[in-house]
Short mmCIF file of C-alpha atoms and ligand atoms in Angstrom, two decimals:
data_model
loop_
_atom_site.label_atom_id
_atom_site.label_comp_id
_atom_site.label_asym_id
_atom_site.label_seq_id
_atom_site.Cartn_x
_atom_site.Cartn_y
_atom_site.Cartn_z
CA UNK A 1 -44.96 -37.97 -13.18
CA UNK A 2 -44.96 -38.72 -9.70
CA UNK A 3 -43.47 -37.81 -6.77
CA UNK A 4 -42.71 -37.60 -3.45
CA UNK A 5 -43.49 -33.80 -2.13
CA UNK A 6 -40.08 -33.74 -0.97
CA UNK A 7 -38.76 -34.53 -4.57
CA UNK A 8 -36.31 -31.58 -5.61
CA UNK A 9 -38.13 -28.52 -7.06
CA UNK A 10 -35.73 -29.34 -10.26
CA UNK A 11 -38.68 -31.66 -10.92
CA UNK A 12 -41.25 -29.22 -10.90
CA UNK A 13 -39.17 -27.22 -13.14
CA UNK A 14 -39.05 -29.69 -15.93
CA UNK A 15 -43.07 -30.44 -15.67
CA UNK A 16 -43.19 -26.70 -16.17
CA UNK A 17 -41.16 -26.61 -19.24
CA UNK A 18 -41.73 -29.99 -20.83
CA UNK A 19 -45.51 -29.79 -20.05
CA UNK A 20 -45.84 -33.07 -17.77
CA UNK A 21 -48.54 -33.16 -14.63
CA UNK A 22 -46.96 -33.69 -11.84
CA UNK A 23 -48.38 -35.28 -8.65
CA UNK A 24 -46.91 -35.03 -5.50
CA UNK A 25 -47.47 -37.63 -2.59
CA UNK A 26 -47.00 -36.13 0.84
CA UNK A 27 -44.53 -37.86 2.77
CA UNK A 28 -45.08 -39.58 6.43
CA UNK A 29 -43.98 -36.82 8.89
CA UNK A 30 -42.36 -39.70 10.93
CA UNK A 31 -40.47 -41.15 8.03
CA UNK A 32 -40.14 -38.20 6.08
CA UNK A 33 -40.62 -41.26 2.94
CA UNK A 34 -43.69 -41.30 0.17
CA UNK A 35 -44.63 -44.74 0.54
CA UNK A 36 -45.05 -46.61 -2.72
CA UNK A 37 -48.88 -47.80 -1.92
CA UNK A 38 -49.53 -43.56 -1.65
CA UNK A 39 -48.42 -43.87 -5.59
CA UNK A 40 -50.20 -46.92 -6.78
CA UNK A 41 -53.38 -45.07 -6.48
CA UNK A 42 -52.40 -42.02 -8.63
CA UNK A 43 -51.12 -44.43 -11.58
CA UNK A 44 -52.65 -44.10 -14.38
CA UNK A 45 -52.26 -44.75 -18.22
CA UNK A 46 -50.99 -41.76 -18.51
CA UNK A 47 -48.10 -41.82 -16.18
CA UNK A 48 -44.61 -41.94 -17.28
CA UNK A 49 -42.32 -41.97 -14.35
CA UNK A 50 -42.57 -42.26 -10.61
CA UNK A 51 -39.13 -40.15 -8.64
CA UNK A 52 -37.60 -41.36 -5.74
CA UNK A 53 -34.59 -39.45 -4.15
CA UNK A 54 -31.62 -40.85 -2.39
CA UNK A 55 -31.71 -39.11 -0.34
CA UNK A 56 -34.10 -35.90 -0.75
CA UNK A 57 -32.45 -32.21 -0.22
CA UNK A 58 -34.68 -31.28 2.43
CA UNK A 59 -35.16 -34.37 5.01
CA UNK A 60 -32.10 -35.70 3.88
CA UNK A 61 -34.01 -39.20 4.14
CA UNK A 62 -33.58 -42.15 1.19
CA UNK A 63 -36.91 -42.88 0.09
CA UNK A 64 -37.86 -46.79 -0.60
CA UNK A 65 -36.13 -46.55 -3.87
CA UNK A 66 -36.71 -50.83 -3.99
CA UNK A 67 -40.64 -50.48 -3.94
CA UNK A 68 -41.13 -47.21 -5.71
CA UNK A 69 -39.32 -49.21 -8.47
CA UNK A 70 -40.67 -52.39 -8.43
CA UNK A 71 -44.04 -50.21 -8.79
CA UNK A 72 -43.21 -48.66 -11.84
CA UNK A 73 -41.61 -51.81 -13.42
CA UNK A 74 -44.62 -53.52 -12.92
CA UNK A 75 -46.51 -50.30 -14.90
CA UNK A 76 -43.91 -50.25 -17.40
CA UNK A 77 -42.78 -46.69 -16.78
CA UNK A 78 -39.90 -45.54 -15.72
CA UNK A 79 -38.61 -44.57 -12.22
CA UNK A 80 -35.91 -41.57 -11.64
CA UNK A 81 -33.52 -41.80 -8.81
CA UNK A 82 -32.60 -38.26 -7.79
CA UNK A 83 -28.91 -39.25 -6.33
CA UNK A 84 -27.73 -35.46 -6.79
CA UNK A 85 -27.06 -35.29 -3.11
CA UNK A 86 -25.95 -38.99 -2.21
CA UNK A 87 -24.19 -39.75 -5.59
CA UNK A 88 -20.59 -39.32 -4.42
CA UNK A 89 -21.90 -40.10 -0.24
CA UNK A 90 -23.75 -43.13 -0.33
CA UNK A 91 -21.68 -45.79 -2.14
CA UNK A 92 -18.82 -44.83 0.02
CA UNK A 93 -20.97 -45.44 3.27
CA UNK A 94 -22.24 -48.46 1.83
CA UNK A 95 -18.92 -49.56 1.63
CA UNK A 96 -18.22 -48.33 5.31
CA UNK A 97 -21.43 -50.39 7.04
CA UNK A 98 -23.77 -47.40 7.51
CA UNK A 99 -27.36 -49.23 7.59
CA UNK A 100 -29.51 -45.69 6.45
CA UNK A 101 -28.20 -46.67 2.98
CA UNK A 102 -30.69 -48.88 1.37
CA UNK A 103 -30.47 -50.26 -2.00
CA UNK A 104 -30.83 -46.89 -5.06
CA UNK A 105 -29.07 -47.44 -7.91
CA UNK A 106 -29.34 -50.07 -11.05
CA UNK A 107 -28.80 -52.94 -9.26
CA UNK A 108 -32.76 -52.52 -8.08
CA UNK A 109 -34.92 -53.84 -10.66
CA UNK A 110 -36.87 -51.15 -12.68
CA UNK A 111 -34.66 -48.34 -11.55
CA UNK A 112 -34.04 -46.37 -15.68
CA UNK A 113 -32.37 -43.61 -14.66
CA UNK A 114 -30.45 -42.15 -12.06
CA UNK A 115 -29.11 -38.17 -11.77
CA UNK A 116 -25.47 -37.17 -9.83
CA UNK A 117 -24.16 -34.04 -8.95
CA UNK A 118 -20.70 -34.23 -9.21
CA UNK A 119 -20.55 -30.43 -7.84
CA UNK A 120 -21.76 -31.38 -4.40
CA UNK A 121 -19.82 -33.96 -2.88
CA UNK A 122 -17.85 -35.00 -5.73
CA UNK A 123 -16.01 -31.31 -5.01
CA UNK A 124 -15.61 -30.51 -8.65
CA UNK A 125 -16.68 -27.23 -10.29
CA UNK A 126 -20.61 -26.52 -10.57
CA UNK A 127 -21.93 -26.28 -13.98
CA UNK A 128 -21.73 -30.07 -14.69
CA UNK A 129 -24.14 -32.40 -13.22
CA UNK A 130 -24.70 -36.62 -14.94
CA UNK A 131 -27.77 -38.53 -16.19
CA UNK A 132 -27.38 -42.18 -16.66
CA UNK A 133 -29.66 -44.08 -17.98
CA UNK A 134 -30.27 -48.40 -17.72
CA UNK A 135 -30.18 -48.17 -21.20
CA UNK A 136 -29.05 -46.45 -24.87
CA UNK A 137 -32.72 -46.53 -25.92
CA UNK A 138 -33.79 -44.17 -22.76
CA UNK A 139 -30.61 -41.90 -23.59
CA UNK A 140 -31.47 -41.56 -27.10
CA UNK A 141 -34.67 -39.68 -26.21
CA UNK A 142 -31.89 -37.04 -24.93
CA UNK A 143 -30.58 -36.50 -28.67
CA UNK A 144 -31.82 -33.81 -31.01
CA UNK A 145 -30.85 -34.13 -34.56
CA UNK A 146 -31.90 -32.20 -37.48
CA UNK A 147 -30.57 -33.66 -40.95
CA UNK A 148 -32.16 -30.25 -42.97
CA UNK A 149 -30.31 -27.45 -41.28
CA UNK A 150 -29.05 -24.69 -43.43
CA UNK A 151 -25.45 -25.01 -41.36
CA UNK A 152 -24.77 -28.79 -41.87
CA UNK A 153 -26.18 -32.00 -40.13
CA UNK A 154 -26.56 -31.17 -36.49
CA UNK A 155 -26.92 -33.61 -33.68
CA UNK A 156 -26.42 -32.96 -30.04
CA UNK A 157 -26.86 -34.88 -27.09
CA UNK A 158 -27.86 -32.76 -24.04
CA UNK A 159 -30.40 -29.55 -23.61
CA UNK A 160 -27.35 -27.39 -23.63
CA UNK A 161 -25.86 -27.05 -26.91
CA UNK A 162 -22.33 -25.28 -26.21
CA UNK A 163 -20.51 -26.78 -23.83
CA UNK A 164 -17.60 -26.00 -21.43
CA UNK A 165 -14.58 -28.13 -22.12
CA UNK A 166 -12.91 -26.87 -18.81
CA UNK A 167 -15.35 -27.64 -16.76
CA UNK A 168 -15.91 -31.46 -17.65
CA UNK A 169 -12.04 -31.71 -17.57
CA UNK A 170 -11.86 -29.60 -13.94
CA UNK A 171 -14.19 -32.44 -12.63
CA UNK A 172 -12.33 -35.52 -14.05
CA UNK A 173 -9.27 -34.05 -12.99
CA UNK A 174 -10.68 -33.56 -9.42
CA UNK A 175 -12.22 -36.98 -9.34
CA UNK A 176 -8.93 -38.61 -10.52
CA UNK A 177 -6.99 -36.82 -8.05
CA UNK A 178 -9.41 -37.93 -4.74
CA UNK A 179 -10.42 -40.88 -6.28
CA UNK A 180 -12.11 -43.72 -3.86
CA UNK A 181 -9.89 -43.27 -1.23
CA UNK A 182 -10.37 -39.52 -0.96
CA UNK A 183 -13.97 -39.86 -1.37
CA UNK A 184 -14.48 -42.62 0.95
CA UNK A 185 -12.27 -40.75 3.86
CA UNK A 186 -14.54 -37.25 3.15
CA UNK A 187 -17.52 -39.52 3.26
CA UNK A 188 -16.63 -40.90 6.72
CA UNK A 189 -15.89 -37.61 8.32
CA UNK A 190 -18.98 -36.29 7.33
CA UNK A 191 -20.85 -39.32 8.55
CA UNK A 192 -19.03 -39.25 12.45
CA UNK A 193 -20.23 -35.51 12.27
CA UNK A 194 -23.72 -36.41 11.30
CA UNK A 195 -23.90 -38.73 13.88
CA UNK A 196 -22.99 -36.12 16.40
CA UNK A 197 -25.22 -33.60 15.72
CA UNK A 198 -27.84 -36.37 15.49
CA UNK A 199 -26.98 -37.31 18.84
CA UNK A 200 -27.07 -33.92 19.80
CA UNK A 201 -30.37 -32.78 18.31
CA UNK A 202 -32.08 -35.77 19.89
CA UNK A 203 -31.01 -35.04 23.32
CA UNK A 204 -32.73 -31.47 22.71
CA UNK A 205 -35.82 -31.48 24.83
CA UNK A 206 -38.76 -29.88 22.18
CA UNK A 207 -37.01 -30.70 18.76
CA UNK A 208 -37.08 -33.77 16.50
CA UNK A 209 -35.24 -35.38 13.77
CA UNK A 210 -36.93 -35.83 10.39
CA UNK A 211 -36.56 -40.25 9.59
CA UNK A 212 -33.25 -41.49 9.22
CA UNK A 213 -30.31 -39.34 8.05
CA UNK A 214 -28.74 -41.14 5.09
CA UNK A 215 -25.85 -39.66 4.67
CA UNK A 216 -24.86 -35.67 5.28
CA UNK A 217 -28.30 -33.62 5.62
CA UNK A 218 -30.20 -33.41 9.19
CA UNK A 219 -33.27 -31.86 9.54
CA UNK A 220 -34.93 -31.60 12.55
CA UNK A 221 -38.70 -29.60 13.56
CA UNK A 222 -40.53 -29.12 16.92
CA UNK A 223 -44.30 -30.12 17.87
CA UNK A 224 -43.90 -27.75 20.92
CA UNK A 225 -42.22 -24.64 19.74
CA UNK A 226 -41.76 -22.94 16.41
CA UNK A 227 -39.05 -24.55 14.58
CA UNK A 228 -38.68 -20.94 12.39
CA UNK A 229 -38.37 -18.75 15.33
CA UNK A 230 -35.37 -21.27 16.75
CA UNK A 231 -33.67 -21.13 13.36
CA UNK A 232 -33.69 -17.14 13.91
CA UNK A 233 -32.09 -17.31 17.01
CA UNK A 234 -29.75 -19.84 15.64
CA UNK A 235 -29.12 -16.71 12.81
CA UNK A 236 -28.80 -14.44 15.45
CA UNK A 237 -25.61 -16.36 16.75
CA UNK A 238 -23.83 -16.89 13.55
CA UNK A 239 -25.85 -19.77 12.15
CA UNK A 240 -26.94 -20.03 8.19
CA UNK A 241 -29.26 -23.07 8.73
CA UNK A 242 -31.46 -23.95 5.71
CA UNK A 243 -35.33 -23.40 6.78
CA UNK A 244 -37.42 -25.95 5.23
CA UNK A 245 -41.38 -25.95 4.45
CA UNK A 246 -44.10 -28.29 4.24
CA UNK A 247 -43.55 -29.41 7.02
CA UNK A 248 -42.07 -26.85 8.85
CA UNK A 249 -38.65 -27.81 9.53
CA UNK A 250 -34.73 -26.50 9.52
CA UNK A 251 -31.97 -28.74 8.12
CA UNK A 252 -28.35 -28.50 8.75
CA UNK A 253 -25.91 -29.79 5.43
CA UNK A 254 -22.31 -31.33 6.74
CA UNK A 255 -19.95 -30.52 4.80
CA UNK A 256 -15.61 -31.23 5.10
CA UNK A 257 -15.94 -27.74 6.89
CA UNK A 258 -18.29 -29.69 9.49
CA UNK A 259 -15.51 -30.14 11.86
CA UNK A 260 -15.65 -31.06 15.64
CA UNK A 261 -15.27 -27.41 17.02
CA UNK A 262 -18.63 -26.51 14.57
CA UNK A 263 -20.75 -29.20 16.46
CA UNK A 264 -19.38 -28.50 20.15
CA UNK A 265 -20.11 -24.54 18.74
CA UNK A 266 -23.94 -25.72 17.17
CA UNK A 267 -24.40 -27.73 20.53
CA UNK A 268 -23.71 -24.63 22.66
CA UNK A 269 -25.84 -22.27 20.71
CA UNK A 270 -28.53 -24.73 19.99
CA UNK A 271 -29.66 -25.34 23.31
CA UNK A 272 -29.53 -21.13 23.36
CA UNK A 273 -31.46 -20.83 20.80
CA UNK A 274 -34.47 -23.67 22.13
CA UNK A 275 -34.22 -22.16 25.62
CA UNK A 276 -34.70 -18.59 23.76
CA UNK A 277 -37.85 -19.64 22.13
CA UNK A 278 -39.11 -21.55 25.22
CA UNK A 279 -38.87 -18.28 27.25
CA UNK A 280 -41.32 -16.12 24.48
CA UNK A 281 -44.54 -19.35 23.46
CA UNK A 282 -46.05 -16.49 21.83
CA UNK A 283 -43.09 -16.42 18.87
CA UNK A 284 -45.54 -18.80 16.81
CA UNK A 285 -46.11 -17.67 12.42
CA UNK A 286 -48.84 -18.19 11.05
CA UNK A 287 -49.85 -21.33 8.96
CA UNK A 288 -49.68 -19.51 5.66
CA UNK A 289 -45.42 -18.99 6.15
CA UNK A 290 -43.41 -19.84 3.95
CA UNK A 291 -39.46 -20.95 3.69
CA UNK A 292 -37.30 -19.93 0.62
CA UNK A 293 -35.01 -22.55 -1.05
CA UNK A 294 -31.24 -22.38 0.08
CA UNK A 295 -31.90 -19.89 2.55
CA UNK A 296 -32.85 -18.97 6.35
CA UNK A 297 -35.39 -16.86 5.31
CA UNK A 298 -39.25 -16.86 6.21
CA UNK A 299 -41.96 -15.01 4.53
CA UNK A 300 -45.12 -14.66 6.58
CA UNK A 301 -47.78 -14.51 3.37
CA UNK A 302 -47.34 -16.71 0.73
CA UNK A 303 -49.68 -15.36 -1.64
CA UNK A 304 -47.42 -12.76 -2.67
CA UNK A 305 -43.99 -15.26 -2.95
CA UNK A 306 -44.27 -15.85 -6.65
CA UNK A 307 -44.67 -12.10 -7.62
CA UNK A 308 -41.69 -11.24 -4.92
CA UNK A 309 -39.50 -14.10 -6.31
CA UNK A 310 -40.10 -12.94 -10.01
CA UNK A 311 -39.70 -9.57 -8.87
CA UNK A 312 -35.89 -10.27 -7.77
CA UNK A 313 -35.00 -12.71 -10.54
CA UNK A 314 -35.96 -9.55 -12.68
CA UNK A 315 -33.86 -7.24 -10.50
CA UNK A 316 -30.87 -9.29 -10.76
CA UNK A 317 -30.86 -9.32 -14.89
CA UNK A 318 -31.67 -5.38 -14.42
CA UNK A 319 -28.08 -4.93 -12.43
C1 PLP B 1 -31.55 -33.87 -4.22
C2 PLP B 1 -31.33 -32.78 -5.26
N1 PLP B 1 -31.86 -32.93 -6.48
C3 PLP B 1 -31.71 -31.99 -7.43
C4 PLP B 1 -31.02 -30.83 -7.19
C5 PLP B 1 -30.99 -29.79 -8.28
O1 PLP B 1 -29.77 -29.49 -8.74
P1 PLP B 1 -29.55 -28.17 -9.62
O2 PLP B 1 -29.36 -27.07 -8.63
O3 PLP B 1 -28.34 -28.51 -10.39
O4 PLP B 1 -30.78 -27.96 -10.46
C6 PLP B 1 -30.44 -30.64 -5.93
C7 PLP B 1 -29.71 -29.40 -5.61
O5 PLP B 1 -29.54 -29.03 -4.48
C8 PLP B 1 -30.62 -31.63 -4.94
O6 PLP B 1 -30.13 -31.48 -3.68
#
């Protein structure tokens, strides 16, 4: 499988379990997109699928979901669109004229399958995420059956085999009650903020946006000052700003509680927080730091990260 390095961990994850190589392609710092001529020289017979997010979790940038596919229809494999964090976003900015939405879903040719989080900015309960597939055949590879079982025939369709009713009928209840209106109006609100805090963070001497925003993640980094130091000060004034790695780099997630007193508040406190860092050059980390997933935090030595991280995981099942 390949993939963009700034494909989800989630995919990482399933190599690990399912016992799939994967291969990351390191996306243009400019960009912040794997282009689709990186890929064609890692294909081989034995790849299966090339990933493409729309957009990614940590640049928040659409990769070129029309070439990556084309690529892997012309292999015959398949290509994954990771949609977890546009899925309920992008169609509704398509629909409102925003031009950092390019083509993802199965109207590209050789797009087979596409994942949606319906807990992000669909606003339902987490727990329930979809898969769709181009096709029953594809889906079918999700079934397990086993005709022989001492209990009866048994034949389920997803990895989990007990299933909350609630929660599937919490999210069609929530969809049905904001339906595309109430999605497309949460979908524009977001985008005016994004737009200001773009505006914002561009007009911040020493910091840089990551590509284009496509629809409610900004990330932005520094080639003059360290990015990790200005997230601390950011922390230091109230601020719970996602620190990002490889590159270095901090994102900011709008949400419906993005409102316009949070950006004049972020504007205030960003230009703080750069003039802070500015003052003290010598608040640089070392290359070897690293950023942990859904938080602020910053660990100087990441040799140690997977012991620490296994560490806690077993601390929390201890409690
Ligand atoms: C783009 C993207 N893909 C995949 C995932 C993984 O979702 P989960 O946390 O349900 O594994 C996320 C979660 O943040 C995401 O943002």
């Amino acid at each position: 499988m390949i993939a963009p390095n700034t494909a989800h961990a989630a995919f990482e994850k399933a190599a690990q379990y399912f016992g799939i190589r994967l291969i990351h392609v390191p996306v243009d710092v400019v960009t912040g997109k794997a282009s689709a001529q990186d890929m064609i020289r890692l294909i081989t017979p034995n790849t299966i699928a090339l990933v493409a997010s729309a957009p990614c979790f940590s640049l928040g940038v659409m990769d070129d979901v029309e070439s990556i596919a084309a690529l892997a229809a012309e292999h015959g494999i398949g290509c994954h669109v990771d949609c977890c964090l546009g899925s309920f976003l992008l169609p509704q900015l398509a629909k409102l004229g925003r031009t950092a939405v390019s083509p993802f879903d199965f109207s590209v040719p050789g797009v087979t399958s596409i994942s949606c989080d319906s807990h992000k900015y669909g606003f339902t309960p987490k727990g329930g995420s979809i898969i769709m597939y181009r096709g029953t055949a594809l889906r079918q590879y999700q079934y397990f059956v086993s005709t022989e079982w001492s209990g009866g025939i048994y034949a389920t369709p997803t990895l989990l085999g007990s299933r909350p009713g609630a929660l599937i009928a919490a999210t069609w209840a929530t969809m049905i009650t904001l339906g595309q209106d109430g999605y497309r109006q949460a979908a524009g609100q977001i985008a005016l903020m994004v737009d200001r805090l773009c505006d914002i963070i561009e007009h911040t001497e020493d910091l840089f946006i990551f590509g284009k925003p496509a629809s409610s993640v900004v990330a932005f980094g520094s080639s003059t000052l360290n990015v990790y130091a200005i997230n601390d000060e950011m922390s230091h004034r109230g601020w719970h700003l996602n620190a990002l790695q490889n590159p270095a780099a901090v994102h900011i997630a709008c949400t419906m509680l993005t409102t316009e007193s949070t950006i004049e508040k972020f504007m205030e406190d960003i230009a703080e927080s750069v003039a802070a860092v500015r003052a003290q050059p010598m608040l640089s980390l070392g290359a070897g730091t690293a950023a942990i997933y859904g938080t602020n935090a910053v660990l100087p030595d990441k040799s140690i990260i997977e012991d620490v991280a296994k560490g806690y995981i077993d601390l929390l099942y201890k409690l």
